[in-house]
PDB file of C-alpha atoms in Angstrom:
ATOM      1  CA  UNK A 158     -89.256 145.924 -23.266  1.00 38.00           C
ATOM      2  CA  UNK A 159     -89.924 143.528 -26.350  1.00 39.00           C
ATOM      3  CA  UNK A 160     -89.582 145.497 -29.518  1.00 45.00           C
ATOM      4  CA  UNK A 161     -91.908 145.391 -32.330  1.00 43.00           C
ATOM      5  CA  UNK A 162     -90.978 144.418 -35.504  1.00 49.00           C
ATOM      6  CA  UNK A 163     -91.379 146.507 -38.559  1.00 52.00           C
ATOM      7  CA  UNK A 164     -93.474 144.270 -40.806  1.00 51.00           C
ATOM      8  CA  UNK A 165     -95.565 142.987 -37.624  1.00 48.00           C
ATOM      9  CA  UNK A 166     -96.050 146.687 -36.645  1.00 53.00           C
ATOM     10  CA  UNK A 167     -97.277 147.726 -40.101  1.00 57.00           C
ATOM     11  CA  UNK A 168     -99.539 145.238 -40.337  1.00 50.00           C
ATOM     12  CA  UNK A 169    -100.724 146.498 -36.966  1.00 53.00           C
ATOM     13  CA  UNK A 170    -101.336 149.479 -38.510  1.00 60.00           C
ATOM     14  CA  UNK A 171    -103.039 148.156 -41.248  1.00 59.00           C
ATOM     15  CA  UNK A 172    -105.797 146.313 -39.218  1.00 55.00           C
ATOM     16  CA  UNK A 173    -106.328 149.801 -37.430  1.00 60.00           C
ATOM     17  CA  UNK A 174    -106.487 151.500 -40.793  1.00 66.00           C
ATOM     18  CA  UNK A 175    -109.176 149.135 -41.895  1.00 61.00           C
ATOM     19  CA  UNK A 176    -111.099 149.033 -38.842  1.00 61.00           C
ATOM     20  CA  UNK A 177    -111.500 153.108 -38.867  1.00 76.00           C
ATOM     21  CA  UNK A 178    -111.364 153.789 -42.236  1.00 78.00           C
ATOM     22  CA  UNK A 179    -115.072 154.024 -42.787  1.00 78.00           C
ATOM     23  CA  UNK A 180    -115.238 155.983 -39.744  1.00 83.00           C
ATOM     24  CA  UNK A 181    -112.309 158.004 -40.156  1.00 86.00           C
ATOM     25  CA  UNK A 182    -114.182 159.227 -43.951  1.00 88.00           C
ATOM     26  CA  UNK A 183    -117.578 159.559 -42.649  1.00 88.00           C
ATOM     27  CA  UNK A 184    -116.240 161.997 -39.665  1.00 90.00           C
ATOM     28  CA  UNK A 185    -114.512 163.958 -42.581  1.00 91.00           C
ATOM     29  CA  UNK A 186    -117.526 164.461 -44.726  1.00 91.00           C
ATOM     30  CA  UNK A 187    -119.651 165.509 -42.434  1.00 92.00           C
ATOM     31  CA  UNK A 188    -116.841 167.845 -40.890  1.00 93.00           C
ATOM     32  CA  UNK A 189    -117.055 169.349 -44.846  1.00 92.00           C
ATOM     33  CA  UNK A 190    -120.938 169.288 -44.472  1.00 93.00           C
ATOM     34  CA  UNK A 191    -121.029 171.584 -41.285  1.00 94.00           C
ATOM     35  CA  UNK A 192    -118.505 174.010 -41.994  1.00 94.00           C
ATOM     36  CA  UNK A 193    -119.988 174.476 -45.400  1.00 93.00           C
ATOM     37  CA  UNK A 194    -123.476 174.632 -44.162  1.00 94.00           C
ATOM     38  CA  UNK A 195    -122.537 177.369 -41.761  1.00 94.00           C
ATOM     39  CA  UNK A 196    -120.847 179.784 -44.333  1.00 93.00           C
ATOM     40  CA  UNK A 197    -123.817 179.130 -46.580  1.00 92.00           C
ATOM     41  CA  UNK A 198    -125.720 180.629 -42.915  1.00 93.00           C
ATOM     42  CA  UNK A 199    -123.063 183.631 -42.267  1.00 92.00           C
ATOM     43  CA  UNK A 200    -123.711 183.827 -46.608  1.00 89.00           C
ATOM     44  CA  UNK A 201    -127.483 184.147 -45.746  1.00 89.00           C
ATOM     45  CA  UNK A 202    -127.496 186.913 -43.449  1.00 90.00           C
ATOM     46  CA  UNK A 203    -124.723 188.724 -44.895  1.00 86.00           C
ATOM     47  CA  UNK A 204    -121.907 188.353 -42.435  1.00 88.00           C
ATOM     48  CA  UNK A 205    -119.736 187.367 -45.841  1.00 86.00           C
ATOM     49  CA  UNK A 206    -120.312 188.713 -49.330  1.00 83.00           C
ATOM     50  CA  UNK A 207    -118.470 185.674 -51.154  1.00 83.00           C
ATOM     51  CA  UNK A 208    -120.312 183.530 -53.146  1.00 81.00           C
ATOM     52  CA  UNK A 209    -124.190 182.682 -52.391  1.00 86.00           C
ATOM     53  CA  UNK A 210    -126.308 180.520 -50.153  1.00 89.00           C
ATOM     54  CA  UNK A 211    -126.479 178.284 -52.838  1.00 89.00           C
ATOM     55  CA  UNK A 212    -122.853 177.702 -53.944  1.00 91.00           C
ATOM     56  CA  UNK A 213    -121.937 176.871 -50.232  1.00 93.00           C
ATOM     57  CA  UNK A 214    -124.964 174.570 -49.734  1.00 94.00           C
ATOM     58  CA  UNK A 215    -123.787 173.191 -53.066  1.00 93.00           C
ATOM     59  CA  UNK A 216    -120.513 172.690 -51.911  1.00 94.00           C
ATOM     60  CA  UNK A 217    -121.198 171.135 -48.584  1.00 94.00           C
ATOM     61  CA  UNK A 218    -123.214 168.378 -50.623  1.00 94.00           C
ATOM     62  CA  UNK A 219    -120.228 168.210 -53.270  1.00 94.00           C
ATOM     63  CA  UNK A 220    -117.786 167.663 -50.402  1.00 92.00           C
ATOM     64  CA  UNK A 221    -119.974 165.141 -48.134  1.00 91.00           C
ATOM     65  CA  UNK A 222    -121.116 162.620 -50.945  1.00 92.00           C
ATOM     66  CA  UNK A 223    -118.203 163.141 -53.116  1.00 91.00           C
ATOM     67  CA  UNK A 224    -115.552 162.401 -50.348  1.00 91.00           C
ATOM     68  CA  UNK A 225    -117.364 159.278 -48.934  1.00 91.00           C
ATOM     69  CA  UNK A 226    -118.227 157.997 -52.676  1.00 90.00           C
ATOM     70  CA  UNK A 227    -115.069 158.236 -53.607  1.00 89.00           C
ATOM     71  CA  UNK A 228    -113.838 156.259 -50.757  1.00 89.00           C
ATOM     72  CA  UNK A 229    -116.784 153.913 -51.478  1.00 87.00           C
ATOM     73  CA  UNK A 230    -116.164 153.337 -54.955  1.00 87.00           C
ATOM     74  CA  UNK A 231    -112.457 152.691 -54.102  1.00 85.00           C
ATOM     75  CA  UNK A 232    -113.250 150.268 -51.686  1.00 83.00           C
ATOM     76  CA  UNK A 233    -115.771 148.721 -54.203  1.00 84.00           C
ATOM     77  CA  UNK A 234    -113.157 147.968 -57.105  1.00 86.00           C
ATOM     78  CA  UNK A 235    -111.097 147.049 -54.069  1.00 82.00           C
ATOM     79  CA  UNK A 236    -113.096 144.702 -52.938  1.00 83.00           C
ATOM     80  CA  UNK A 237    -114.126 143.652 -56.542  1.00 85.00           C
ATOM     81  CA  UNK A 238    -110.906 142.611 -57.256  1.00 86.00           C
ATOM     82  CA  UNK A 239    -110.520 140.475 -54.059  1.00 85.00           C
ATOM     83  CA  UNK A 240    -113.947 138.677 -54.882  1.00 85.00           C
ATOM     84  CA  UNK A 241    -112.568 137.739 -58.218  1.00 86.00           C
ATOM     85  CA  UNK A 242    -109.040 136.120 -56.525  1.00 87.00           C
ATOM     86  CA  UNK A 243    -110.951 134.266 -53.547  1.00 86.00           C
ATOM     87  CA  UNK A 244    -112.292 131.342 -54.956  1.00 87.00           C
ATOM     88  CA  UNK A 245    -108.765 130.922 -56.497  1.00 88.00           C
ATOM     89  CA  UNK A 246    -107.423 131.085 -52.519  1.00 88.00           C
ATOM     90  CA  UNK A 247    -110.022 128.559 -51.262  1.00 86.00           C
ATOM     91  CA  UNK A 248    -109.343 126.331 -54.541  1.00 87.00           C
ATOM     92  CA  UNK A 249    -105.877 126.165 -53.217  1.00 88.00           C
ATOM     93  CA  UNK A 250    -106.238 125.185 -49.689  1.00 85.00           C
ATOM     94  CA  UNK A 251    -108.616 122.565 -50.609  1.00 85.00           C
ATOM     95  CA  UNK A 252    -106.109 120.984 -52.734  1.00 87.00           C
ATOM     96  CA  UNK A 253    -103.077 122.061 -50.057  1.00 85.00           C
ATOM     97  CA  UNK A 254    -105.505 119.860 -47.647  1.00 81.00           C
ATOM     98  CA  UNK A 255    -105.759 117.119 -50.067  1.00 83.00           C
ATOM     99  CA  UNK A 256    -102.359 116.983 -49.851  1.00 83.00           C
ATOM    100  CA  UNK A 257    -102.424 116.215 -45.887  1.00 81.00           C
ATOM    101  CA  UNK A 258    -101.450 119.551 -44.722  1.00 82.00           C
ATOM    102  CA  UNK A 259    -103.064 121.224 -41.882  1.00 80.00           C
ATOM    103  CA  UNK A 260    -105.169 124.745 -42.021  1.00 79.00           C
ATOM    104  CA  UNK A 261    -102.563 126.553 -40.601  1.00 83.00           C
ATOM    105  CA  UNK A 262     -99.908 125.049 -42.946  1.00 87.00           C
ATOM    106  CA  UNK A 263    -102.444 125.374 -46.104  1.00 85.00           C
ATOM    107  CA  UNK A 264    -102.374 129.275 -45.425  1.00 86.00           C
ATOM    108  CA  UNK A 265     -99.083 129.645 -44.419  1.00 88.00           C
ATOM    109  CA  UNK A 266     -98.093 128.568 -48.236  1.00 88.00           C
ATOM    110  CA  UNK A 267    -101.016 130.222 -49.287  1.00 87.00           C
ATOM    111  CA  UNK A 268     -99.863 133.451 -48.060  1.00 85.00           C
ATOM    112  CA  UNK A 269     -96.643 132.755 -50.214  1.00 86.00           C
ATOM    113  CA  UNK A 270     -98.605 132.770 -53.954  1.00 84.00           C
ATOM    114  CA  UNK A 271     -99.802 135.483 -55.921  1.00 86.00           C
ATOM    115  CA  UNK A 272    -103.642 136.259 -55.464  1.00 84.00           C
ATOM    116  CA  UNK A 273    -103.538 139.967 -56.434  1.00 83.00           C
ATOM    117  CA  UNK A 274    -105.488 142.568 -54.491  1.00 80.00           C
ATOM    118  CA  UNK A 275    -106.062 139.057 -51.806  1.00 83.00           C
ATOM    119  CA  UNK A 276    -102.512 138.461 -51.484  1.00 84.00           C
ATOM    120  CA  UNK A 277    -101.894 141.242 -48.197  1.00 83.00           C
ATOM    121  CA  UNK A 278    -104.932 140.050 -46.441  1.00 84.00           C
ATOM    122  CA  UNK A 279    -103.642 136.249 -46.409  1.00 85.00           C
ATOM    123  CA  UNK A 280    -100.511 137.535 -45.677  1.00 86.00           C
ATOM    124  CA  UNK A 281    -101.504 139.698 -43.188  1.00 84.00           C
ATOM    125  CA  UNK A 282    -104.108 136.600 -41.884  1.00 86.00           C
ATOM    126  CA  UNK A 283    -101.063 134.416 -41.933  1.00 86.00           C
ATOM    127  CA  UNK A 284     -98.975 136.929 -39.877  1.00 86.00           C
ATOM    128  CA  UNK A 285    -101.992 136.970 -37.395  1.00 84.00           C
ATOM    129  CA  UNK A 286    -101.688 133.162 -37.137  1.00 86.00           C
ATOM    130  CA  UNK A 287     -97.861 133.293 -36.317  1.00 85.00           C
ATOM    131  CA  UNK A 288     -98.602 135.786 -33.604  1.00 83.00           C
ATOM    132  CA  UNK A 289    -101.080 132.856 -31.883  1.00 83.00           C
ATOM    133  CA  UNK A 290    -104.207 133.754 -33.318  1.00 82.00           C
ATOM    134  CA  UNK A 291    -106.468 130.806 -34.329  1.00 83.00           C
ATOM    135  CA  UNK A 292    -106.825 130.044 -37.662  1.00 82.00           C
ATOM    136  CA  UNK A 293    -110.929 130.714 -36.877  1.00 84.00           C
ATOM    137  CA  UNK A 294    -110.229 134.375 -35.266  1.00 86.00           C
ATOM    138  CA  UNK A 295    -108.131 134.790 -38.074  1.00 86.00           C
ATOM    139  CA  UNK A 296    -110.551 134.032 -40.799  1.00 85.00           C
ATOM    140  CA  UNK A 297    -113.390 135.896 -39.152  1.00 86.00           C
ATOM    141  CA  UNK A 298    -110.972 138.924 -39.123  1.00 85.00           C
ATOM    142  CA  UNK A 299    -110.406 138.458 -42.858  1.00 84.00           C
ATOM    143  CA  UNK A 300    -114.524 138.568 -43.318  1.00 85.00           C
ATOM    144  CA  UNK A 301    -114.689 141.683 -40.758  1.00 82.00           C
ATOM    145  CA  UNK A 302    -112.085 143.797 -43.186  1.00 80.00           C
ATOM    146  CA  UNK A 303    -113.454 142.676 -46.548  1.00 79.00           C
ATOM    147  CA  UNK A 304    -117.404 142.327 -45.736  1.00 78.00           C
ATOM    148  CA  UNK A 305    -118.338 141.351 -48.434  1.00 80.00           C
ATOM    149  CA  UNK A 306    -121.532 138.446 -48.548  1.00 80.00           C
ATOM    150  CA  UNK A 307    -119.182 136.244 -50.561  1.00 82.00           C
ATOM    151  CA  UNK A 308    -116.072 136.287 -48.574  1.00 85.00           C
ATOM    152  CA  UNK A 309    -118.397 135.813 -45.500  1.00 86.00           C
ATOM    153  CA  UNK A 310    -120.616 133.268 -46.438  1.00 84.00           C
ATOM    154  CA  UNK A 311    -117.500 131.227 -47.721  1.00 84.00           C
ATOM    155  CA  UNK A 312    -115.436 132.005 -44.494  1.00 85.00           C
ATOM    156  CA  UNK A 313    -118.482 130.820 -42.712  1.00 84.00           C
ATOM    157  CA  UNK A 314    -118.303 127.719 -44.509  1.00 79.00           C
ATOM    158  CA  UNK A 315    -114.255 127.101 -44.251  1.00 78.00           C
ATOM    159  CA  UNK A 316    -114.766 127.631 -40.309  1.00 80.00           C
ATOM    160  CA  UNK A 317    -117.342 125.070 -39.943  1.00 77.00           C
ATOM    161  CA  UNK A 318    -115.193 122.660 -41.940  1.00 70.00           C
ATOM    162  CA  UNK A 319    -112.384 123.391 -39.581  1.00 69.00           C
ATOM    163  CA  UNK A 320    -114.579 122.802 -36.634  1.00 71.00           C
ATOM    164  CA  UNK A 321    -116.195 119.289 -37.954  1.00 64.00           C
ATOM    165  CA  UNK A 322    -112.702 117.569 -39.364  1.00 62.00           C
ATOM    166  CA  UNK A 323    -113.410 114.339 -41.861  1.00 59.00           C
ATOM    167  CA  UNK A 324    -113.418 115.364 -45.300  1.00 68.00           C
ATOM    168  CA  UNK A 325    -112.774 118.870 -45.261  1.00 74.00           C
ATOM    169  CA  UNK A 326    -110.840 119.432 -48.560  1.00 77.00           C
ATOM    170  CA  UNK A 327    -113.894 118.092 -50.367  1.00 78.00           C
ATOM    171  CA  UNK A 328    -116.081 121.025 -48.191  1.00 79.00           C
ATOM    172  CA  UNK A 329    -113.241 123.536 -49.118  1.00 80.00           C
ATOM    173  CA  UNK A 330    -113.405 122.472 -53.164  1.00 83.00           C
ATOM    174  CA  UNK A 331    -117.271 122.775 -53.112  1.00 82.00           C
ATOM    175  CA  UNK A 332    -116.772 126.360 -50.975  1.00 81.00           C
ATOM    176  CA  UNK A 333    -114.606 127.805 -53.926  1.00 83.00           C
ATOM    177  CA  UNK A 334    -117.170 126.273 -56.678  1.00 84.00           C
ATOM    178  CA  UNK A 335    -120.254 128.265 -54.514  1.00 82.00           C
ATOM    179  CA  UNK A 336    -118.300 131.352 -54.233  1.00 82.00           C
ATOM    180  CA  UNK A 337    -117.586 131.242 -57.882  1.00 84.00           C
ATOM    181  CA  UNK A 338    -120.976 130.691 -58.706  1.00 84.00           C
ATOM    182  CA  UNK A 339    -121.627 133.458 -56.728  1.00 81.00           C
ATOM    183  CA  UNK A 340    -119.440 135.967 -58.009  1.00 80.00           C
ATOM    184  CA  UNK A 341    -120.948 135.169 -61.397  1.00 83.00           C
ATOM    185  CA  UNK A 342    -124.344 135.787 -60.287  1.00 82.00           C
ATOM    186  CA  UNK A 343    -123.172 139.341 -58.659  1.00 78.00           C
ATOM    187  CA  UNK A 344    -121.684 140.014 -62.141  1.00 80.00           C
ATOM    188  CA  UNK A 345    -124.696 139.183 -64.257  1.00 81.00           C
ATOM    189  CA  UNK A 346    -127.249 141.115 -61.937  1.00 81.00           C
ATOM    190  CA  UNK A 347    -124.749 144.439 -61.829  1.00 80.00           C
ATOM    191  CA  UNK A 348    -124.511 143.818 -65.365  1.00 80.00           C
ATOM    192  CA  UNK A 349    -128.666 143.782 -65.544  1.00 81.00           C
ATOM    193  CA  UNK A 350    -129.000 146.642 -63.480  1.00 85.00           C
ATOM    194  CA  UNK A 351    -126.860 148.882 -65.446  1.00 87.00           C
ATOM    195  CA  UNK A 352    -129.348 150.250 -68.013  1.00 88.00           C
ATOM    196  CA  UNK A 353    -131.478 150.945 -65.063  1.00 91.00           C
ATOM    197  CA  UNK A 354    -128.976 153.101 -63.894  1.00 91.00           C
ATOM    198  CA  UNK A 355    -128.756 154.527 -67.253  1.00 93.00           C
ATOM    199  CA  UNK A 356    -132.354 155.218 -67.220  1.00 94.00           C
ATOM    200  CA  UNK A 357    -132.048 157.206 -63.474  1.00 93.00           C
ATOM    201  CA  UNK A 358    -129.648 159.107 -65.552  1.00 95.00           C
ATOM    202  CA  UNK A 359    -131.393 160.170 -68.499  1.00 95.00           C
ATOM    203  CA  UNK A 360    -134.577 160.702 -66.461  1.00 93.00           C
ATOM    204  CA  UNK A 361    -132.563 163.044 -64.181  1.00 93.00           C
ATOM    205  CA  UNK A 362    -131.089 165.136 -66.987  1.00 94.00           C
ATOM    206  CA  UNK A 363    -134.344 165.322 -69.257  1.00 94.00           C
ATOM    207  CA  UNK A 364    -135.880 166.767 -66.131  1.00 93.00           C
ATOM    208  CA  UNK A 365    -132.986 169.242 -65.957  1.00 93.00           C
ATOM    209  CA  UNK A 366    -132.668 170.317 -69.444  1.00 93.00           C
ATOM    210  CA  UNK A 367    -136.972 170.827 -68.895  1.00 92.00           C
ATOM    211  CA  UNK A 368    -136.781 173.120 -65.799  1.00 91.00           C
ATOM    212  CA  UNK A 369    -133.844 174.884 -67.585  1.00 89.00           C
ATOM    213  CA  UNK A 370    -135.800 175.648 -70.862  1.00 88.00           C
ATOM    214  CA  UNK A 371    -138.168 176.789 -67.987  1.00 86.00           C
ATOM    215  CA  UNK A 372    -136.274 179.334 -66.745  1.00 84.00           C
ATOM    216  CA  UNK A 373    -134.492 180.695 -69.671  1.00 81.00           C
ATOM    217  CA  UNK A 374    -137.832 180.982 -71.779  1.00 80.00           C
ATOM    218  CA  UNK A 375    -140.716 180.706 -70.150  1.00 78.00           C
ATOM    219  CA  UNK A 376    -140.133 182.934 -66.638  1.00 74.00           C
ATOM    220  CA  UNK A 377    -139.139 185.723 -68.735  1.00 71.00           C
ATOM    221  CA  UNK A 378    -142.385 186.547 -70.522  1.00 70.00           C
ATOM    222  CA  UNK A 379    -144.329 185.055 -67.452  1.00 68.00           C
ATOM    223  CA  UNK A 380    -143.378 187.705 -65.216  1.00 63.00           C
ATOM    224  CA  UNK A 381    -143.079 190.213 -68.204  1.00 62.00           C
ATOM    225  CA  UNK A 382    -146.967 189.502 -68.184  1.00 55.00           C
ATOM    226  CA  UNK A 383    -147.621 189.389 -64.275  1.00 54.00           C
ATOM    227  CA  UNK A 384    -145.916 193.087 -64.838  1.00 53.00           C
ATOM    228  CA  UNK A 385    -148.017 194.075 -67.611  1.00 51.00           C
ATOM    229  CA  UNK A 386    -151.476 193.097 -65.626  1.00 47.00           C
ATOM    230  CA  UNK A 387    -150.469 194.827 -62.472  1.00 52.00           C
ATOM    231  CA  UNK A 388    -149.449 198.251 -64.706  1.00 51.00           C
ATOM    232  CA  UNK A 389    -153.216 197.677 -65.764  1.00 50.00           C
ATOM    233  CA  UNK A 390    -155.053 197.516 -62.665  1.00 48.00           C
ATOM    234  CA  UNK A 391    -155.314 194.134 -62.065  1.00 47.00           C
ATOM    235  CA  UNK A 392    -153.909 193.154 -58.840  1.00 48.00           C
ATOM    236  CA  UNK A 393    -151.844 189.948 -59.584  1.00 47.00           C
ATOM    237  CA  UNK A 394    -148.159 189.129 -60.112  1.00 47.00           C
ATOM    238  CA  UNK A 395    -146.665 192.232 -58.323  1.00 47.00           C
ATOM    239  CA  UNK A 396    -144.928 190.486 -56.322  1.00 56.00           C
ATOM    240  CA  UNK A 397    -143.248 188.112 -58.825  1.00 61.00           C
ATOM    241  CA  UNK A 398    -139.801 187.978 -58.916  1.00 73.00           C
ATOM    242  CA  UNK A 399    -137.655 185.814 -61.667  1.00 78.00           C
ATOM    243  CA  UNK A 400    -134.949 185.727 -58.891  1.00 80.00           C
ATOM    244  CA  UNK A 401    -137.296 183.414 -56.637  1.00 80.00           C
ATOM    245  CA  UNK A 402    -138.678 181.606 -59.154  1.00 82.00           C
ATOM    246  CA  UNK A 403    -135.557 180.464 -60.571  1.00 84.00           C
ATOM    247  CA  UNK A 404    -134.197 179.692 -57.280  1.00 87.00           C
ATOM    248  CA  UNK A 405    -137.398 177.705 -56.690  1.00 88.00           C
ATOM    249  CA  UNK A 406    -136.858 175.528 -60.066  1.00 90.00           C
ATOM    250  CA  UNK A 407    -132.867 175.484 -58.784  1.00 92.00           C
ATOM    251  CA  UNK A 408    -133.753 173.457 -55.097  1.00 93.00           C
ATOM    252  CA  UNK A 409    -136.170 171.187 -57.333  1.00 92.00           C
ATOM    253  CA  UNK A 410    -134.098 170.252 -59.886  1.00 93.00           C
ATOM    254  CA  UNK A 411    -131.503 169.484 -56.785  1.00 94.00           C
ATOM    255  CA  UNK A 412    -133.676 167.776 -54.448  1.00 94.00           C
ATOM    256  CA  UNK A 413    -134.760 165.354 -57.693  1.00 94.00           C
ATOM    257  CA  UNK A 414    -130.898 164.920 -58.727  1.00 94.00           C
ATOM    258  CA  UNK A 415    -129.849 163.736 -54.867  1.00 95.00           C
ATOM    259  CA  UNK A 416    -133.172 161.372 -55.010  1.00 94.00           C
ATOM    260  CA  UNK A 417    -132.285 160.246 -58.767  1.00 94.00           C
ATOM    261  CA  UNK A 418    -128.722 159.830 -56.829  1.00 93.00           C
ATOM    262  CA  UNK A 419    -129.606 157.773 -54.455  1.00 94.00           C
ATOM    263  CA  UNK A 420    -132.372 155.512 -56.250  1.00 94.00           C
ATOM    264  CA  UNK A 421    -129.619 154.714 -59.135  1.00 92.00           C
ATOM    265  CA  UNK A 422    -127.187 153.455 -55.851  1.00 91.00           C
ATOM    266  CA  UNK A 423    -130.396 151.041 -54.938  1.00 90.00           C
ATOM    267  CA  UNK A 424    -130.683 150.106 -58.572  1.00 89.00           C
ATOM    268  CA  UNK A 425    -126.741 149.416 -58.738  1.00 86.00           C
ATOM    269  CA  UNK A 426    -126.033 147.593 -55.713  1.00 81.00           C
ATOM    270  CA  UNK A 427    -129.463 147.422 -53.337  1.00 80.00           C
ATOM    271  CA  UNK A 428    -127.979 149.691 -51.069  1.00 82.00           C
ATOM    272  CA  UNK A 429    -128.407 153.826 -50.312  1.00 86.00           C
ATOM    273  CA  UNK A 430    -124.921 154.406 -49.291  1.00 86.00           C
ATOM    274  CA  UNK A 431    -123.562 153.436 -52.924  1.00 87.00           C
ATOM    275  CA  UNK A 432    -125.723 156.465 -54.562  1.00 90.00           C
ATOM    276  CA  UNK A 433    -123.724 158.694 -52.829  1.00 92.00           C
ATOM    277  CA  UNK A 434    -121.505 158.718 -55.713  1.00 92.00           C
ATOM    278  CA  UNK A 435    -124.359 159.481 -58.336  1.00 94.00           C
ATOM    279  CA  UNK A 436    -125.736 161.757 -56.139  1.00 95.00           C
ATOM    280  CA  UNK A 437    -122.252 164.085 -56.385  1.00 94.00           C
ATOM    281  CA  UNK A 438    -122.176 163.731 -60.175  1.00 95.00           C
ATOM    282  CA  UNK A 439    -125.693 164.722 -60.689  1.00 95.00           C
ATOM    283  CA  UNK A 440    -125.693 167.267 -58.061  1.00 95.00           C
ATOM    284  CA  UNK A 441    -122.629 168.851 -59.684  1.00 95.00           C
ATOM    285  CA  UNK A 442    -124.533 168.376 -63.557  1.00 95.00           C
ATOM    286  CA  UNK A 443    -127.270 170.598 -61.835  1.00 94.00           C
ATOM    287  CA  UNK A 444    -125.599 173.125 -60.293  1.00 94.00           C
ATOM    288  CA  UNK A 445    -122.967 173.461 -63.243  1.00 94.00           C
ATOM    289  CA  UNK A 446    -125.682 173.951 -65.450  1.00 93.00           C
ATOM    290  CA  UNK A 447    -127.869 176.348 -63.504  1.00 92.00           C
ATOM    291  CA  UNK A 448    -124.385 178.268 -63.113  1.00 90.00           C
ATOM    292  CA  UNK A 449    -124.234 178.437 -66.897  1.00 89.00           C
ATOM    293  CA  UNK A 450    -127.061 178.572 -68.450  1.00 86.00           C
ATOM    294  CA  UNK A 451    -129.647 180.354 -65.906  1.00 82.00           C
ATOM    295  CA  UNK A 452    -126.992 182.352 -63.928  1.00 77.00           C
ATOM    296  CA  UNK A 453    -128.028 181.533 -60.641  1.00 75.00           C
TER     297      UNK A 453
END
């Protein structure tokens, strides 16, 4: 039976992790949400006495959005580093082609260079080619793993150039220039949208501050007035409870935090998924503020 070389086995594991990391993290996030929502239900029906239903629901939200948001943030940073060096990789491929190398040889030469976070991807691609995969399949696998518009667009150009033959070096050089310009536009867009993300945070925190002031100052006076009216023979406000009103304000603030976080993600990158990390931050701020200042 053929033995698998340690390096090859390691690369196979890396490929599998790339393919299933998102699914694993999503499953763990969903599991956390289910567990703590179940605990919230048990607390609601008084099967357990620790904590409160609001605490368990909050931890469920924080666990789900925090785990997935943290994974997504790590992935974004890694992809950003890859995108930064990808045009250099394409440029070097073009120079190797101009020197008379084949695509396969050019990739092998590039795999010996240093491209930062992109280096492991290039080396993995070179090993896949050495195992017998075509250059087209290896490039397509790279695009699927990294999964960014810049890489997918550029890889498509490279694949078409490799199929068409001719002056592929010129096509590669043009692709490198296009990738660099696209990266610049993405950076400009993100910098421009940062102010909108800050506006969302300011709006969410302002709303939270107003709600806390209402709970701390307005509600006690309101309930005192209602009790006075009730004792004076006017049948209003007899069922008013501060804790009930505080709970309504709390859940209103939580819903507003979740919505604001998702909107911040859309402003930042155009995706609701990228709003999970903002949801985690805003929900935590809301929860800890109510715990410390309102005592819910």
